[in-house]
Short mmCIF file of C-alpha atoms in Angstrom, two decimals:
data_model
loop_
_atom_site.label_atom_id
_atom_site.label_comp_id
_atom_site.label_asym_id
_atom_site.label_seq_id
_atom_site.Cartn_x
_atom_site.Cartn_y
_atom_site.Cartn_z
CA MET A 1 86.89 76.24 92.01
CA SER A 2 89.96 74.75 93.87
CA GLU A 3 89.45 72.25 96.79
CA ILE A 4 89.84 74.53 100.09
CA ASN A 5 92.35 73.19 102.36
CA TRP A 6 91.42 75.21 105.48
CA ALA A 7 94.28 73.93 107.53
CA ALA A 8 96.75 75.23 105.03
CA LEU A 9 95.00 78.59 104.91
CA GLN A 10 95.05 78.79 108.59
CA GLN A 11 98.78 77.99 108.83
CA ALA A 12 99.66 80.38 106.09
CA ALA A 13 97.67 83.28 107.69
CA LYS A 14 99.18 82.57 111.25
CA ASN A 15 102.53 82.64 109.72
CA ALA A 16 101.69 85.93 108.06
CA ALA A 17 100.31 87.49 111.33
CA ALA A 18 103.81 86.74 112.95
CA GLN A 19 105.32 89.26 110.37
CA ALA A 20 102.73 91.89 111.12
CA TYR A 21 104.06 95.42 111.90
CA ALA A 22 101.40 96.69 114.45
CA PRO A 23 103.32 98.79 116.77
CA TYR A 24 100.40 101.36 117.46
CA SER A 25 97.22 98.86 117.67
CA LYS A 26 99.19 95.80 118.97
CA PHE A 27 96.81 93.91 116.87
CA PRO A 28 98.56 91.61 114.52
CA VAL A 29 96.43 90.28 111.56
CA GLY A 30 97.66 87.62 109.07
CA VAL A 31 95.49 86.64 105.83
CA ALA A 32 95.78 83.97 103.36
CA VAL A 33 93.77 83.77 100.00
CA LEU A 34 93.29 80.80 98.06
CA ALA A 35 93.61 81.65 94.22
CA SER A 36 91.50 79.78 91.68
CA SER A 37 94.69 78.55 90.31
CA GLY A 38 95.14 76.67 93.77
CA LYS A 39 97.91 78.84 95.04
CA ILE A 40 98.03 80.40 98.43
CA TYR A 41 99.10 84.04 98.95
CA SER A 42 99.49 85.76 102.35
CA GLY A 43 99.64 89.13 103.70
CA CYS A 44 100.02 90.91 107.14
CA ASN A 45 98.89 94.21 108.25
CA VAL A 46 101.42 97.14 108.09
CA GLU A 47 100.65 99.98 110.30
CA ASN A 48 101.82 103.59 109.95
CA ALA A 49 102.06 106.48 112.34
CA SER A 50 99.78 108.24 109.78
CA TYR A 51 96.99 105.86 110.25
CA GLY A 52 95.57 106.34 106.76
CA GLY A 53 98.76 104.84 105.38
CA THR A 54 98.15 101.69 107.26
CA ILE A 55 97.49 98.65 104.93
CA CYS A 56 95.33 95.75 106.19
CA ALA A 57 96.41 92.19 105.79
CA GLU A 58 93.58 91.40 103.54
CA ARG A 59 94.42 93.93 100.95
CA ASN A 60 98.21 92.98 101.18
CA ALA A 61 97.40 89.21 100.56
CA ILE A 62 95.19 90.18 97.55
CA ALA A 63 97.85 92.62 96.19
CA ALA A 64 100.39 89.97 96.35
CA ALA A 65 98.33 87.68 94.41
CA VAL A 66 97.51 90.22 91.87
CA VAL A 67 101.37 91.21 91.16
CA ALA A 68 101.63 87.37 90.55
CA GLY A 69 99.03 87.51 87.96
CA GLU A 70 95.86 86.19 89.70
CA ARG A 71 92.42 87.69 89.21
CA ALA A 72 90.08 85.08 90.92
CA PHE A 73 89.97 83.75 94.26
CA ASP A 74 88.07 81.01 96.16
CA ALA A 75 88.57 81.53 99.64
CA LEU A 76 90.00 83.97 102.34
CA MET A 77 91.24 83.18 105.91
CA VAL A 78 91.83 85.80 108.47
CA TYR A 79 94.09 84.95 111.57
CA THR A 80 94.41 86.96 114.88
CA PRO A 81 96.02 85.69 118.02
CA GLN A 82 93.29 86.59 120.23
CA GLU A 83 89.98 84.89 121.31
CA MET A 84 87.55 87.18 119.10
CA LEU A 85 87.07 85.82 115.49
CA THR A 86 87.46 88.95 113.45
CA PRO A 87 85.94 89.43 109.94
CA PRO A 88 87.59 91.78 107.57
CA CYS A 89 86.99 95.55 107.97
CA GLY A 90 84.63 97.60 105.55
CA ILE A 91 87.52 98.68 103.04
CA CYS A 92 88.90 95.17 102.90
CA ARG A 93 85.29 93.87 102.11
CA GLN A 94 84.97 96.13 99.25
CA VAL A 95 88.50 94.95 97.80
CA ILE A 96 87.49 91.48 98.47
CA ALA A 97 84.24 91.84 96.41
CA GLU A 98 86.36 93.26 93.58
CA PHE A 99 87.92 89.72 93.07
CA PHE A 100 85.78 87.10 94.99
CA THR A 101 82.26 85.93 94.04
CA PRO A 102 79.32 86.67 96.37
CA ASP A 103 79.25 82.97 97.61
CA SER A 104 83.04 83.02 98.27
CA PRO A 105 83.74 81.73 101.94
CA VAL A 106 85.46 84.29 104.02
CA ALA A 107 86.56 82.80 107.36
CA SER A 108 88.25 83.94 110.55
CA CYS A 109 90.45 81.82 112.93
CA ASN A 110 92.18 82.21 116.23
CA HIS A 111 95.09 80.79 118.07
CA LEU A 112 92.71 78.45 119.79
CA GLY A 113 91.90 76.66 116.48
CA GLN A 114 88.30 78.19 116.56
CA GLN A 115 86.94 79.22 113.02
CA GLN A 116 83.86 80.85 111.97
CA SER A 117 82.91 81.39 108.02
CA TRP A 118 80.71 83.78 106.24
CA THR A 119 79.93 84.22 102.48
CA LEU A 120 81.03 87.67 100.86
CA ALA A 121 77.40 88.34 100.29
CA GLU A 122 76.86 88.00 104.08
CA LEU A 123 79.54 90.51 104.95
CA LEU A 124 78.89 92.81 102.07
CA PRO A 125 75.35 92.49 100.65
CA SER A 126 74.62 94.44 97.49
CA ALA A 127 78.20 94.96 96.82
CA PHE A 128 79.51 97.66 94.39
CA THR A 129 81.37 95.45 91.96
CA PRO A 130 82.55 95.37 88.38
CA THR A 131 79.58 93.10 87.82
CA TYR A 132 77.28 95.67 89.24
CA LEU A 133 78.71 98.43 87.07
CA ALA A 134 78.39 96.34 83.95
CA ASN A 135 74.90 95.80 84.64
CA SER A 136 73.94 99.24 85.63
CA THR A 137 72.02 101.65 83.50
CA LYS A 138 74.42 104.57 82.18
CA VAL A 139 73.39 108.06 83.07
CA GLY A 140 72.70 110.03 79.93
CA ALA A 141 72.57 107.04 77.64
#
């Protein structure tokens, strides 16, 4: 596991939020993920008039890291320029569970420098993951 430099993750997430395309919600989000390699990848939300086509910052950051060959991660930071500390949405929690461990820290910070952390298991207990599938009983076996 890489050493977690929370200040670097906060700055990367804040920089990503500045690039968000959020003309509909007016809710820019930036995310930074720390890969087990020690590299930081970031992403922002990209909205679409067809709301189903919107891509969350968490999924953009993870996708950017996967394109670079990463498959394991140690931490995730969400930044929003508002007072409320915002954890990832449900679909993002499921995507995070694909690449992070249940005890991985997932944090949120804001423009005031406040931060709150959870483990992935706290955000998504009993997650449906590759490990779960590998350990489940196959139907008809």
